[in-house]
Tab-separated table of C-alpha atoms in Angstrom:
chain	number	residue	atom	x	y	z
A	23	UNK	CA	0.229	0.458	-0.595
A	24	UNK	CA	1.220	3.196	-1.229
A	25	UNK	CA	2.088	6.343	1.755
A	26	UNK	CA	1.441	9.504	1.883
A	27	UNK	CA	2.569	12.308	3.489
A	28	UNK	CA	4.708	12.103	6.665
A	29	UNK	CA	4.378	8.235	6.793
A	30	UNK	CA	6.606	7.746	3.198
A	31	UNK	CA	9.163	10.425	4.415
A	32	UNK	CA	9.592	9.413	7.459
A	33	UNK	CA	13.607	7.084	8.149
A	34	UNK	CA	13.236	4.447	10.524
A	35	UNK	CA	17.417	4.447	11.175
A	36	UNK	CA	17.110	7.869	13.259
A	37	UNK	CA	13.769	7.004	14.292
A	38	UNK	CA	15.949	4.017	15.830
A	39	UNK	CA	18.990	5.074	17.382
A	40	UNK	CA	17.186	8.555	18.534
A	41	UNK	CA	15.436	5.666	20.134
A	42	UNK	CA	18.144	3.425	21.921
A	43	UNK	CA	20.940	6.875	22.143
A	44	UNK	CA	18.954	10.582	22.504
A	45	UNK	CA	16.615	10.231	24.284
A	46	UNK	CA	17.216	7.877	26.891
A	47	UNK	CA	19.850	10.175	27.366
A	48	UNK	CA	17.855	13.140	28.125
A	49	UNK	CA	15.159	10.656	30.642
A	50	UNK	CA	19.022	10.311	32.498
A	51	UNK	CA	21.236	13.876	32.291
A	52	UNK	CA	17.544	15.094	33.533
A	53	UNK	CA	16.513	12.157	35.632
A	54	UNK	CA	12.958	12.779	34.707
A	55	UNK	CA	9.885	10.468	35.737
A	56	UNK	CA	7.587	9.695	33.629
A	57	UNK	CA	4.573	11.753	34.681
A	58	UNK	CA	7.278	14.698	34.214
A	59	UNK	CA	7.448	13.154	30.540
A	60	UNK	CA	4.368	14.242	27.687
A	61	UNK	CA	4.109	14.215	24.773
A	62	UNK	CA	1.507	16.555	22.594
A	63	UNK	CA	0.098	16.372	20.075
A	64	UNK	CA	-2.736	18.032	17.656
A	65	UNK	CA	-5.359	16.923	14.394
A	66	UNK	CA	-7.937	18.292	11.762
A	67	UNK	CA	-11.508	16.237	12.403
A	68	UNK	CA	-14.350	16.200	10.064
A	69	UNK	CA	-17.096	15.697	12.603
A	70	UNK	CA	-20.584	15.525	11.120
A	71	UNK	CA	-19.378	13.843	8.478
A	72	UNK	CA	-20.001	10.077	7.168
A	73	UNK	CA	-17.232	7.579	6.269
A	74	UNK	CA	-17.563	7.546	2.356
A	75	UNK	CA	-17.566	3.798	2.752
A	76	UNK	CA	-21.195	3.577	4.748
A	77	UNK	CA	-25.293	3.548	2.541
A	78	UNK	CA	-25.526	6.661	4.122
A	79	UNK	CA	-22.582	8.270	2.618
A	80	UNK	CA	-24.514	7.276	-1.135
A	81	UNK	CA	-27.802	7.973	-0.246
A	82	UNK	CA	-26.090	11.459	0.649
A	83	UNK	CA	-24.207	12.112	-2.572
A	84	UNK	CA	-26.065	11.793	-4.768
A	85	UNK	CA	-28.785	13.370	-2.810
A	86	UNK	CA	-29.563	17.760	-4.179
A	87	UNK	CA	-27.992	20.182	-3.834
A	88	UNK	CA	-25.779	17.326	-1.861
A	89	UNK	CA	-22.750	19.007	-0.150
A	90	UNK	CA	-19.879	17.066	1.539
A	91	UNK	CA	-20.076	17.954	6.241
A	92	UNK	CA	-16.171	19.852	6.035
A	93	UNK	CA	-16.787	21.144	9.177
A	94	UNK	CA	-13.443	21.085	11.579
A	95	UNK	CA	-11.628	20.861	14.415
A	96	UNK	CA	-8.242	20.441	15.637
A	97	UNK	CA	-7.999	18.855	18.792
A	98	UNK	CA	-4.695	19.582	20.825
A	99	UNK	CA	-3.807	16.270	22.394
A	100	UNK	CA	-1.423	15.285	25.039
A	101	UNK	CA	-0.061	13.515	28.081
A	102	UNK	CA	2.392	11.837	29.379
A	103	UNK	CA	4.636	8.583	30.453
A	104	UNK	CA	2.816	7.128	33.143
A	105	UNK	CA	-1.010	6.732	30.916
A	106	UNK	CA	-2.487	10.549	32.752
A	107	UNK	CA	-3.987	12.521	29.963
A	108	UNK	CA	-4.919	16.081	30.244
A	109	UNK	CA	-7.657	18.490	28.675
A	110	UNK	CA	-7.949	17.804	25.267
A	111	UNK	CA	-7.903	21.751	23.738
A	112	UNK	CA	-10.334	22.472	21.195
A	113	UNK	CA	-9.730	24.556	18.251
A	114	UNK	CA	-12.402	25.694	16.174
A	115	UNK	CA	-13.591	28.335	12.736
A	116	UNK	CA	-15.712	31.092	16.072
A	117	UNK	CA	-15.306	31.723	19.180
A	118	UNK	CA	-18.695	32.071	20.036
A	119	UNK	CA	-20.677	29.578	19.361
A	120	UNK	CA	-24.588	29.451	19.552
A	121	UNK	CA	-24.891	26.686	21.399
A	122	UNK	CA	-22.198	27.438	24.033
A	123	UNK	CA	-24.441	30.789	24.404
A	124	UNK	CA	-24.567	32.326	27.656
A	125	UNK	CA	-22.904	29.099	28.895
A	126	UNK	CA	-18.811	29.263	30.728
A	127	UNK	CA	-16.628	27.375	28.350
A	128	UNK	CA	-13.945	26.218	31.771
A	129	UNK	CA	-16.892	24.808	32.431
A	130	UNK	CA	-16.888	22.230	29.166
A	131	UNK	CA	-14.464	18.883	28.575
A	132	UNK	CA	-11.746	21.024	26.782
A	133	UNK	CA	-10.154	23.621	26.502
A	134	UNK	CA	-11.784	26.151	23.938
A	135	UNK	CA	-9.735	27.918	21.116
A	136	UNK	CA	-10.757	29.741	18.103
A	137	UNK	CA	-9.143	30.421	14.678
A	138	UNK	CA	-10.619	31.392	11.520
A	139	UNK	CA	-9.490	28.677	9.070
A	140	UNK	CA	-9.572	26.010	13.090
A	141	UNK	CA	-6.181	25.123	12.563
A	142	UNK	CA	-3.717	25.274	16.005
A	143	UNK	CA	-0.962	28.932	15.449
A	144	UNK	CA	1.809	29.557	16.972
A	145	UNK	CA	-0.482	32.355	18.890
A	146	UNK	CA	-3.106	29.672	19.780
A	147	UNK	CA	-0.152	27.134	20.379
A	148	UNK	CA	1.569	29.199	22.979
A	149	UNK	CA	-1.434	30.424	24.357
A	150	UNK	CA	-2.781	26.778	25.226
A	151	UNK	CA	1.080	26.454	27.060
A	152	UNK	CA	0.037	29.113	29.286
A	153	UNK	CA	-2.745	28.736	30.514
A	154	UNK	CA	-3.829	24.957	30.442
A	155	UNK	CA	-0.644	23.173	29.997
A	156	UNK	CA	1.023	24.712	33.100
A	157	UNK	CA	-1.411	24.687	35.688
A	158	UNK	CA	-3.180	21.387	34.699
A	159	UNK	CA	0.356	20.236	35.607
A	160	UNK	CA	1.040	21.970	38.030
A	161	UNK	CA	-2.074	20.228	39.931
A	162	UNK	CA	-1.018	17.254	38.811
A	163	UNK	CA	2.718	16.681	39.970
A	164	UNK	CA	1.544	18.844	43.135
A	165	UNK	CA	-0.554	15.581	43.703
A	166	UNK	CA	1.866	12.928	42.836
A	167	UNK	CA	3.824	15.027	44.889
A	168	UNK	CA	6.602	15.615	42.554
A	169	UNK	CA	8.516	18.829	41.514
A	170	UNK	CA	7.166	21.148	38.205
A	171	UNK	CA	10.092	19.651	36.317
A	172	UNK	CA	8.535	18.685	32.423
A	173	UNK	CA	9.707	16.764	29.404
A	174	UNK	CA	6.588	17.870	26.575
A	175	UNK	CA	7.925	16.201	23.771
A	176	UNK	CA	6.358	18.170	20.286
A	177	UNK	CA	7.313	18.053	17.182
A	178	UNK	CA	8.181	20.478	13.902
A	179	UNK	CA	4.299	22.020	13.187
A	180	UNK	CA	4.787	25.003	11.396
A	181	UNK	CA	2.181	25.884	14.399
A	182	UNK	CA	4.019	25.594	17.395
A	183	UNK	CA	5.729	27.965	19.073
A	184	UNK	CA	9.637	26.849	18.054
A	185	UNK	CA	10.978	28.865	21.850
A	186	UNK	CA	8.810	28.831	24.676
A	187	UNK	CA	10.059	29.288	27.784
A	188	UNK	CA	9.381	28.412	31.308
A	189	UNK	CA	10.663	27.642	35.091
A	190	UNK	CA	10.835	24.284	34.930
A	191	UNK	CA	9.966	23.147	32.025
A	192	UNK	CA	12.509	22.112	28.841
A	193	UNK	CA	10.659	21.480	25.580
A	194	UNK	CA	12.581	18.868	23.341
A	195	UNK	CA	12.026	18.564	19.554
A	196	UNK	CA	11.169	15.836	17.652
A	197	UNK	CA	13.647	14.926	15.093
A	198	UNK	CA	12.149	16.306	12.288
A	199	UNK	CA	11.234	13.373	9.933
A	200	UNK	CA	10.578	10.233	12.278
A	201	UNK	CA	7.263	11.881	14.458
A	202	UNK	CA	5.331	9.859	12.409
A	203	UNK	CA	7.475	6.526	13.791
A	204	UNK	CA	7.409	7.226	17.786
A	205	UNK	CA	5.653	9.790	18.893
A	206	UNK	CA	3.043	8.249	21.128
A	207	UNK	CA	0.007	10.272	20.663
A	208	UNK	CA	0.367	10.271	16.192
A	209	UNK	CA	1.067	5.505	17.579
A	210	UNK	CA	-2.235	4.776	20.133
A	211	UNK	CA	-3.301	7.476	21.092
A	212	UNK	CA	-5.177	9.978	18.156
A	213	UNK	CA	-6.359	7.322	16.673
A	214	UNK	CA	-7.817	5.480	19.908
A	215	UNK	CA	-9.392	9.031	21.237
A	216	UNK	CA	-10.879	8.647	16.873
A	217	UNK	CA	-11.716	5.055	17.088
A	218	UNK	CA	-14.260	5.750	20.334
A	219	UNK	CA	-15.651	9.300	18.527
A	220	UNK	CA	-15.982	7.913	15.811
A	221	UNK	CA	-18.236	3.630	16.693
A	222	UNK	CA	-20.660	5.014	18.419
A	223	UNK	CA	-21.577	7.613	15.731
A	224	UNK	CA	-21.814	5.306	13.239
A	225	UNK	CA	-23.909	2.415	15.079
A	226	UNK	CA	-26.070	5.147	15.989
A	227	UNK	CA	-26.780	6.317	12.141
A	228	UNK	CA	-26.796	2.429	10.852
A	229	UNK	CA	-29.612	1.627	13.331
A	230	UNK	CA	-31.320	4.882	12.649
A	231	UNK	CA	-30.944	2.977	9.081
A	232	UNK	CA	-32.257	0.131	9.770
A	233	UNK	CA	-35.317	1.906	11.128
A	234	UNK	CA	-35.352	3.944	9.034
A	235	UNK	CA	-35.676	0.595	6.490
A	236	UNK	CA	-37.760	-1.799	8.064
A	237	UNK	CA	-40.581	1.113	8.670
A	238	UNK	CA	-40.589	1.643	4.812
A	239	UNK	CA	-40.948	-2.524	4.094
A	240	UNK	CA	-43.731	-2.140	6.738
A	241	UNK	CA	-45.002	0.035	5.290
A	242	UNK	CA	-45.253	-0.651	1.180
A	243	UNK	CA	-46.164	-4.522	3.127
A	244	UNK	CA	-49.123	-3.304	4.243
A	245	UNK	CA	-50.181	-0.997	1.492
A	246	UNK	CA	-49.460	-4.211	-0.847
A	247	UNK	CA	-52.469	-6.037	1.251
A	248	UNK	CA	-54.375	-3.527	1.426
A	249	UNK	CA	-54.828	-3.266	-2.401
A	250	UNK	CA	-55.768	-6.872	-2.890
A	251	UNK	CA	-58.202	-7.309	-0.101
A	252	UNK	CA	-59.728	-4.504	-2.313
A	253	UNK	CA	-59.644	-6.211	-5.526
A	254	UNK	CA	-60.620	-10.075	-4.149
A	255	UNK	CA	-64.070	-8.119	-2.665
A	256	UNK	CA	-64.129	-5.726	-6.742
A	257	UNK	CA	-64.260	-9.489	-8.442
A	258	UNK	CA	-66.864	-10.691	-5.813
A	259	UNK	CA	-68.833	-7.981	-6.242
């Protein structure tokens, strides 16, 4: 199967050298614990779009005035080597969504941000880092009785700030062309998150489709029975 994007340009030899030699040295020199080592990455998510292989999608395509759902959000996922997941960041194209009118965004299960294209920028990365990751990680480590000494791992994406600075924080940028092979968020976490979100939605859509099909079939059978009964009555008159 052909590979595209990051996967196509990934280099396994540098990735192996980084994992086996360079990264362990960083951990040893900094005396970091698993609770202090974090990884963050973002992913685009077309949250209204159905998978292209479903009957619902094919049916939708043939409707008059069809327009594919392309309403996207960007999710920022971050967790540590001990399994702790932080509150995700969510970037949408509008600052004040109608459904959230008069709602306290601080109470949402995500850290709400906005951008005209619903994509991450350096300004949003800095905002998320200062107002989300720093206070949440401080609280987490304090509850564990650990000092605020953090090693966030990030890739060289265009929207990531290269000079993030904060006392107790040392940002480590993963070497280019290997992040798709070694970055935890890329390998398992983001995929698991999307699966947990999408599978129930697909099941609900499938159930709705099955229910509609059953109702249509039942209606057709009822109409057919009525027509047959009427014909039989006329023949006997």
